[in-house]
Coordinates of C-alpha atoms in Angstrom, one line a residue:
X1 CA 0.0 0.0 0.0
X2 CA 1.4 3.4 -1.0
X3 CA 2.0 6.0 1.7
X4 CA -0.3 8.5 0.2
X5 CA -3.1 6.0 -0.2
X6 CA -2.7 4.8 3.4
X7 CA -2.8 8.4 4.7
X8 CA -6.0 9.0 2.7
X9 CA -7.6 5.9 4.2
X10 CA -6.6 7.0 7.7
X11 CA -7.9 10.5 7.3
X12 CA -11.2 9.3 5.8
X13 CA -11.6 6.8 8.6
X14 CA -11.0 9.5 11.3
X15 CA -13.4 11.9 9.8
X16 CA -16.1 9.2 9.4
X17 CA -15.6 7.9 13.0
X18 CA -15.9 11.4 14.4
X19 CA -19.1 12.0 12.3
X20 CA -20.7 8.7 13.4
X21 CA -19.7 9.4 17.0
X22 CA -21.4 12.8 16.9
X23 CA -24.5 11.1 15.6
X24 CA -24.5 8.8 18.6
X25 CA -24.1 5.6 16.5
X26 CA -22.6 2.5 18.2
X27 CA -19.0 1.3 17.4
X28 CA -18.2 4.4 15.3
X29 CA -14.6 3.5 14.6
X30 CA -15.4 -0.1 13.6
X31 CA -18.1 0.9 11.2
X32 CA -16.2 3.9 9.9
X33 CA -13.3 1.7 9.0
X34 CA -15.7 -0.8 7.4
X35 CA -17.4 1.9 5.3
X36 CA -14.2 3.6 4.2
X37 CA -12.6 0.3 3.3
X38 CA -15.7 -0.8 1.4
X39 CA -15.8 2.4 -0.6
X40 CA -12.1 2.2 -1.4
X41 CA -12.4 -1.5 -2.4
X42 CA -15.2 -0.7 -4.8
X43 CA -13.6 2.3 -6.5
X44 CA -10.0 1.4 -6.5
X45 CA -8.5 -0.1 -9.7
X46 CA -6.7 -2.8 -7.8
X47 CA -7.2 -4.6 -4.5
X48 CA -5.6 -3.0 -1.5
X49 CA -4.8 -4.9 1.7
X50 CA -3.7 -3.8 5.1
X51 CA -0.4 -5.2 6.5
X52 CA -1.3 -8.5 8.3
X53 CA 0.4 -7.3 11.5
X54 CA -2.0 -4.3 11.7
X55 CA -5.1 -6.5 11.8
X56 CA -3.4 -8.9 14.3
X57 CA -2.5 -5.9 16.5
X58 CA -6.1 -4.7 16.4
X59 CA -7.4 -8.2 17.4
X60 CA -5.0 -8.3 20.4
X61 CA -6.2 -4.9 21.7
X62 CA -9.8 -6.0 21.4
X63 CA -9.0 -9.2 23.3
X64 CA -7.4 -7.2 26.1
X65 CA -10.3 -4.7 26.2
X66 CA -12.8 -7.5 26.6
X67 CA -10.6 -9.2 29.2
X68 CA -10.6 -6.1 31.5
X69 CA -14.4 -6.4 31.8
X70 CA -13.9 -9.7 33.7
X71 CA -13.6 -8.7 37.4
X72 CA -14.4 -10.4 40.6
X73 CA -16.7 -7.5 41.8
X74 CA -18.7 -7.6 38.6
X75 CA -19.2 -11.4 38.5
X76 CA -19.9 -11.4 42.2
X77 CA -23.0 -9.2 41.6
X78 CA -24.7 -12.3 40.2
X79 CA -24.8 -13.6 43.8
X80 CA -27.7 -16.1 44.5
X81 CA -29.1 -15.5 41.0
X82 CA -26.2 -17.1 39.1
X83 CA -28.2 -20.3 38.1
X84 CA -31.2 -18.5 36.4
X85 CA -28.7 -16.1 34.8
X86 CA -26.7 -19.0 33.4
X87 CA -29.9 -20.6 32.2
X88 CA -30.9 -17.4 30.4
X89 CA -27.4 -17.1 28.9
X90 CA -27.7 -20.6 27.5
X91 CA -31.2 -19.8 26.2
X92 CA -29.8 -16.7 24.5
X93 CA -27.2 -18.9 22.8
X94 CA -29.9 -21.4 21.7
X95 CA -32.0 -18.5 20.3
X96 CA -28.9 -17.2 18.4
X97 CA -28.3 -20.6 17.0
X98 CA -31.9 -21.0 15.9
X99 CA -32.1 -17.7 14.1
X100 CA -28.5 -18.3 12.7
X101 CA -29.6 -21.7 11.3
X102 CA -32.5 -20.0 9.5
X103 CA -30.2 -17.4 8.1
X104 CA -27.8 -20.1 7.0
X105 CA -30.6 -21.5 4.8
X106 CA -30.2 -18.4 2.6
X107 CA -28.5 -19.2 -0.7
X108 CA -25.8 -16.5 -0.1
X109 CA -25.0 -17.6 3.5
X110 CA -23.4 -20.7 4.8
X111 CA -24.2 -22.2 8.2
X112 CA -21.1 -20.9 10.1
X113 CA -21.6 -17.4 8.8
X114 CA -25.3 -17.4 9.6
X115 CA -24.6 -18.5 13.2
X116 CA -21.9 -15.9 13.8
X117 CA -23.9 -13.1 12.2
X118 CA -26.8 -13.6 14.6
X119 CA -25.0 -14.5 17.9
X120 CA -26.4 -12.0 20.4
X121 CA -23.5 -10.3 22.2
X122 CA -19.8 -9.8 21.7
X123 CA -20.2 -8.3 18.3
X124 CA -16.8 -6.8 18.0
X125 CA -15.1 -10.0 19.2
X126 CA -17.1 -12.2 16.8
X127 CA -16.3 -9.9 13.9
X128 CA -12.6 -10.2 14.8
X129 CA -12.5 -14.0 14.8
X130 CA -15.2 -14.8 12.1
X131 CA -12.8 -15.3 9.2
X132 CA -10.4 -17.4 11.3
X133 CA -13.2 -19.8 12.1
X134 CA -14.5 -20.2 8.6
X135 CA -17.2 -17.5 8.4
X136 CA -17.6 -14.7 5.9
X137 CA -16.5 -11.7 8.1
X138 CA -18.1 -9.2 5.7
X139 CA -21.6 -10.6 6.2
X140 CA -21.0 -11.1 10.0
X141 CA -19.8 -7.5 10.3
X142 CA -22.7 -5.9 8.5
X143 CA -25.4 -8.0 10.2
X144 CA -23.9 -7.6 13.6
X145 CA -23.7 -3.9 13.2
X146 CA -27.4 -3.7 12.1
X147 CA -28.3 -5.7 15.2
X148 CA -26.4 -3.4 17.5
X149 CA -27.8 -0.4 15.8
X150 CA -31.4 -1.7 16.1
X151 CA -30.9 -2.4 19.8
X152 CA -29.4 1.1 20.5
X153 CA -32.0 3.0 18.6
X154 CA -34.9 1.0 20.1
X155 CA -33.6 1.3 23.7
X156 CA -34.9 4.8 24.6
X157 CA -38.3 4.0 23.0
X158 CA -38.7 0.8 25.0
X159 CA -37.6 2.4 28.2
X160 CA -40.0 5.3 27.7
X161 CA -43.0 3.3 26.5
X162 CA -42.7 0.1 28.5
X163 CA -40.9 1.2 31.6
X164 CA -42.0 4.9 31.7
X165 CA -38.3 6.0 32.0
X166 CA -38.1 9.6 30.8
X167 CA -34.4 10.1 30.7
X168 CA -31.3 8.0 30.3
X169 CA -27.6 8.7 30.5
X170 CA -25.6 9.4 27.3
X171 CA -24.4 6.4 25.3
X172 CA -20.7 5.8 25.3
X173 CA -17.9 4.6 27.4
X174 CA -14.3 5.1 28.0
X175 CA -11.3 4.1 30.1
X176 CA -10.7 5.8 33.4
X177 CA -7.6 6.1 35.6
X178 CA -3.9 6.2 34.5
X179 CA -3.9 5.5 30.7
X180 CA -0.3 4.3 30.8
X181 CA -1.3 1.4 33.0
X182 CA -3.7 0.4 30.3
X183 CA -1.1 0.7 27.6
X184 CA 1.3 -1.5 29.6
X185 CA -1.5 -4.0 30.0
X186 CA -2.0 -4.1 26.2
X187 CA 1.7 -4.5 25.6
X188 CA 2.2 -7.4 28.1
X189 CA -1.1 -9.3 27.3
X190 CA -1.1 -8.3 23.7
X191 CA 2.3 -9.9 23.1
X192 CA 2.2 -12.8 25.5
X193 CA -1.4 -13.7 25.0
X194 CA -1.2 -14.8 21.3
X195 CA 2.0 -16.7 22.0
X196 CA 0.4 -18.6 25.0
X197 CA -2.8 -19.1 23.0
X198 CA -0.9 -20.8 20.2
X199 CA 1.1 -22.9 22.6
X200 CA -2.2 -24.0 24.2
X201 CA -3.7 -24.7 20.7
X202 CA -6.5 -22.1 21.2
X203 CA -8.5 -21.3 18.1
X204 CA -8.4 -17.6 17.3
X205 CA -5.4 -17.3 19.6
X206 CA -4.8 -13.7 18.6
X207 CA -8.1 -12.6 20.3
X208 CA -8.8 -15.3 22.9
X209 CA -5.2 -15.5 24.1
X210 CA -5.0 -11.9 25.2
X211 CA -8.6 -12.0 26.4
X212 CA -8.0 -15.0 28.8
X213 CA -4.7 -13.8 30.0
X214 CA -6.1 -10.3 30.8
X215 CA -9.1 -11.9 32.5
X216 CA -6.8 -14.0 34.6
X217 CA -4.8 -10.9 35.6
X218 CA -8.0 -9.0 36.3
X219 CA -9.5 -11.7 38.5
X220 CA -6.3 -12.0 40.5
X221 CA -6.3 -8.2 41.2
X222 CA -3.0 -7.6 39.4
X223 CA -4.4 -5.1 37.0
X224 CA -5.7 -2.8 39.7
X225 CA -8.7 -1.9 37.6
X226 CA -6.6 -0.8 34.6
X227 CA -8.5 -0.3 31.3
X228 CA -7.4 0.1 27.7
X229 CA -7.4 3.8 26.8
X230 CA -10.3 4.7 24.6
X231 CA -8.2 6.1 21.8
X232 CA -6.3 2.8 21.6
X233 CA -9.5 0.9 21.4
X234 CA -10.9 3.1 18.6
X235 CA -7.7 2.6 16.6
X236 CA -7.9 -1.1 17.0
X237 CA -11.6 -1.2 15.9
X238 CA -10.8 1.1 12.9
X239 CA -8.0 -1.3 11.8
X240 CA -10.4 -4.2 12.0
X241 CA -13.1 -2.3 10.1
X242 CA -10.7 -1.3 7.4
X243 CA -9.4 -4.9 7.1
X244 CA -12.9 -6.2 6.5
X245 CA -14.0 -3.3 4.3
X246 CA -11.1 -3.7 1.9
X247 CA -12.0 -7.3 1.3
X248 CA -15.4 -6.4 -0.3
X249 CA -16.0 -6.7 -4.0
X250 CA -19.0 -5.6 -6.0
X251 CA -20.3 -9.2 -6.1
X252 CA -19.9 -9.7 -2.4
X253 CA -21.6 -6.4 -1.6
X254 CA -24.5 -7.5 -3.8
X255 CA -24.7 -10.8 -1.9
X256 CA -24.7 -9.0 1.5
X257 CA -27.5 -6.7 0.2
X258 CA -29.6 -9.8 -0.7
X259 CA -29.1 -11.2 2.8
X260 CA -30.1 -8.1 4.7
X261 CA -33.9 -8.3 4.5
X262 CA -34.0 -11.8 5.9
X263 CA -31.3 -10.9 8.4
X264 CA -33.3 -7.9 9.6
X265 CA -36.4 -10.0 10.3
X266 CA -34.3 -12.6 12.2
X267 CA -32.6 -9.8 14.2
X268 CA -36.1 -8.6 15.3
X269 CA -37.0 -12.1 16.3
X270 CA -33.7 -12.4 18.3
X271 CA -34.3 -9.0 20.1
X272 CA -37.9 -10.0 20.9
X273 CA -36.7 -13.4 22.2
X274 CA -34.1 -11.8 24.4
X275 CA -36.7 -9.5 25.9
X276 CA -38.8 -12.6 26.6
X277 CA -35.8 -14.2 28.4
X278 CA -35.5 -11.0 30.4
X279 CA -39.1 -11.4 31.5
X280 CA -38.4 -15.0 32.5
X281 CA -35.3 -13.9 34.4
X282 CA -37.4 -11.3 36.3
X283 CA -40.0 -13.9 37.3
X284 CA -37.4 -16.5 38.3
X285 CA -35.3 -14.1 40.5
X286 CA -37.9 -11.5 41.6
X287 CA -35.7 -8.7 40.3
X288 CA -37.2 -5.6 38.6
X289 CA -38.1 -6.2 35.0
X290 CA -36.2 -3.1 34.0
X291 CA -33.0 -4.6 35.4
X292 CA -33.4 -8.0 33.7
X293 CA -34.5 -6.4 30.4
X294 CA -31.3 -4.3 30.3
X295 CA -29.2 -7.3 31.4
X296 CA -30.5 -9.5 28.5
X297 CA -30.5 -6.8 25.8
X298 CA -28.5 -8.4 22.9
X299 CA -25.9 -5.7 22.1
X300 CA -24.8 -2.1 22.6
X301 CA -23.0 -2.7 25.9
X302 CA -22.0 0.9 26.7
X303 CA -25.3 2.3 25.6
X304 CA -27.1 -0.3 27.8
X305 CA -24.9 0.6 30.8
X306 CA -25.5 4.3 30.3
X307 CA -29.2 3.6 30.2
X308 CA -29.0 1.5 33.4
X309 CA -27.3 4.3 35.2
X310 CA -29.6 7.0 33.9
X311 CA -32.8 5.0 34.6
X312 CA -31.9 4.0 38.1
X313 CA -31.5 0.3 37.3
X314 CA -28.9 -1.9 39.0
X315 CA -26.0 -1.2 36.6
X316 CA -23.6 -3.7 38.4
X317 CA -26.1 -6.5 37.9
X318 CA -26.7 -5.5 34.3
X319 CA -22.9 -5.4 33.6
X320 CA -22.4 -8.8 35.2
X321 CA -25.0 -10.6 33.1
X322 CA -23.8 -8.9 29.9
X323 CA -20.1 -9.8 30.6
X324 CA -21.1 -13.4 31.4
X325 CA -23.0 -13.7 28.1
X326 CA -20.1 -12.1 26.2
X327 CA -17.6 -14.6 27.5
X328 CA -19.9 -17.6 26.9
X329 CA -20.5 -16.5 23.3
X330 CA -16.9 -15.9 22.5
X331 CA -15.7 -19.1 24.1
X332 CA -18.5 -21.1 22.5
X333 CA -17.8 -19.7 19.0
X334 CA -14.8 -22.0 18.1
X335 CA -16.7 -25.1 19.3
X336 CA -19.7 -24.0 17.3
X337 CA -17.7 -23.3 14.2
X338 CA -16.1 -26.7 14.3
X339 CA -19.4 -28.5 14.8
X340 CA -21.1 -26.6 12.0
X341 CA -18.1 -27.2 9.6
X342 CA -18.3 -31.0 10.3
X343 CA -22.1 -31.0 9.7
X344 CA -21.6 -29.1 6.5

């Protein structure tokens, strides 16, 4: 890739991310990189690819970012309700697999891609590892983004109409504390995690290695609550988005467009099913329906947490359920991919 071309891609991605962020859309850097890469791939005379190390670095940063969410205090908030929460999490996975199986019946989608595209939770992580596990990352990225966008846009409407909540906090999230501690965590876990993951024969070791190593450090208290600086997260997401976008072609874009109507219907089914699981969790635990609805909402983690804080819900419980589901989805993904590949 020529330097001038690379600088143009970077500049366009930054501008697009800032614009999408100002509009309040979820994952602005990831989708900005995806959109810029897609446009470049469609208008460029020859295919352009990011250096492989750039994509791998982005994956490692995302793994560390997710790993920092796994904390003793967060998971302890499940308390006596851990069994119904686990049952609802498994139910969410089953719901995802069911809708994913239906999407996999589409002529432009295989079974692995259909399952990954509609897994509820962990969108950024699933997009990162989709290609490594045999799925079409382009379809997965677009459908996952549509799901998150639908959840985020419908959230204030549901809170207002169903729960009579008149105001919620602003969507978004960022790292707090000393940013250099977070940078050091990325360097240590981002380098050691993939190596350890490969030695342990982990699938998608570039993401899962740093994730599990960071989670281990976090649960042991060694990280002292360190978080990955927001700027570093956004750069990682932008790199991943660009890597995916640059792989589009006119034919693949047409195939994704044909998939979207069916995918949208199945996304609505998945969101409604997750809400029903939230009702079941409320009845099983006696917790307020607002808490369990936000805890089982399939996507838009930072927007959901902001809504929990702004609406007076138990934000710690909401975060604990969301993190548990995210871990289950990401760790189940390699097993799922292998099973679907064998059946195919």
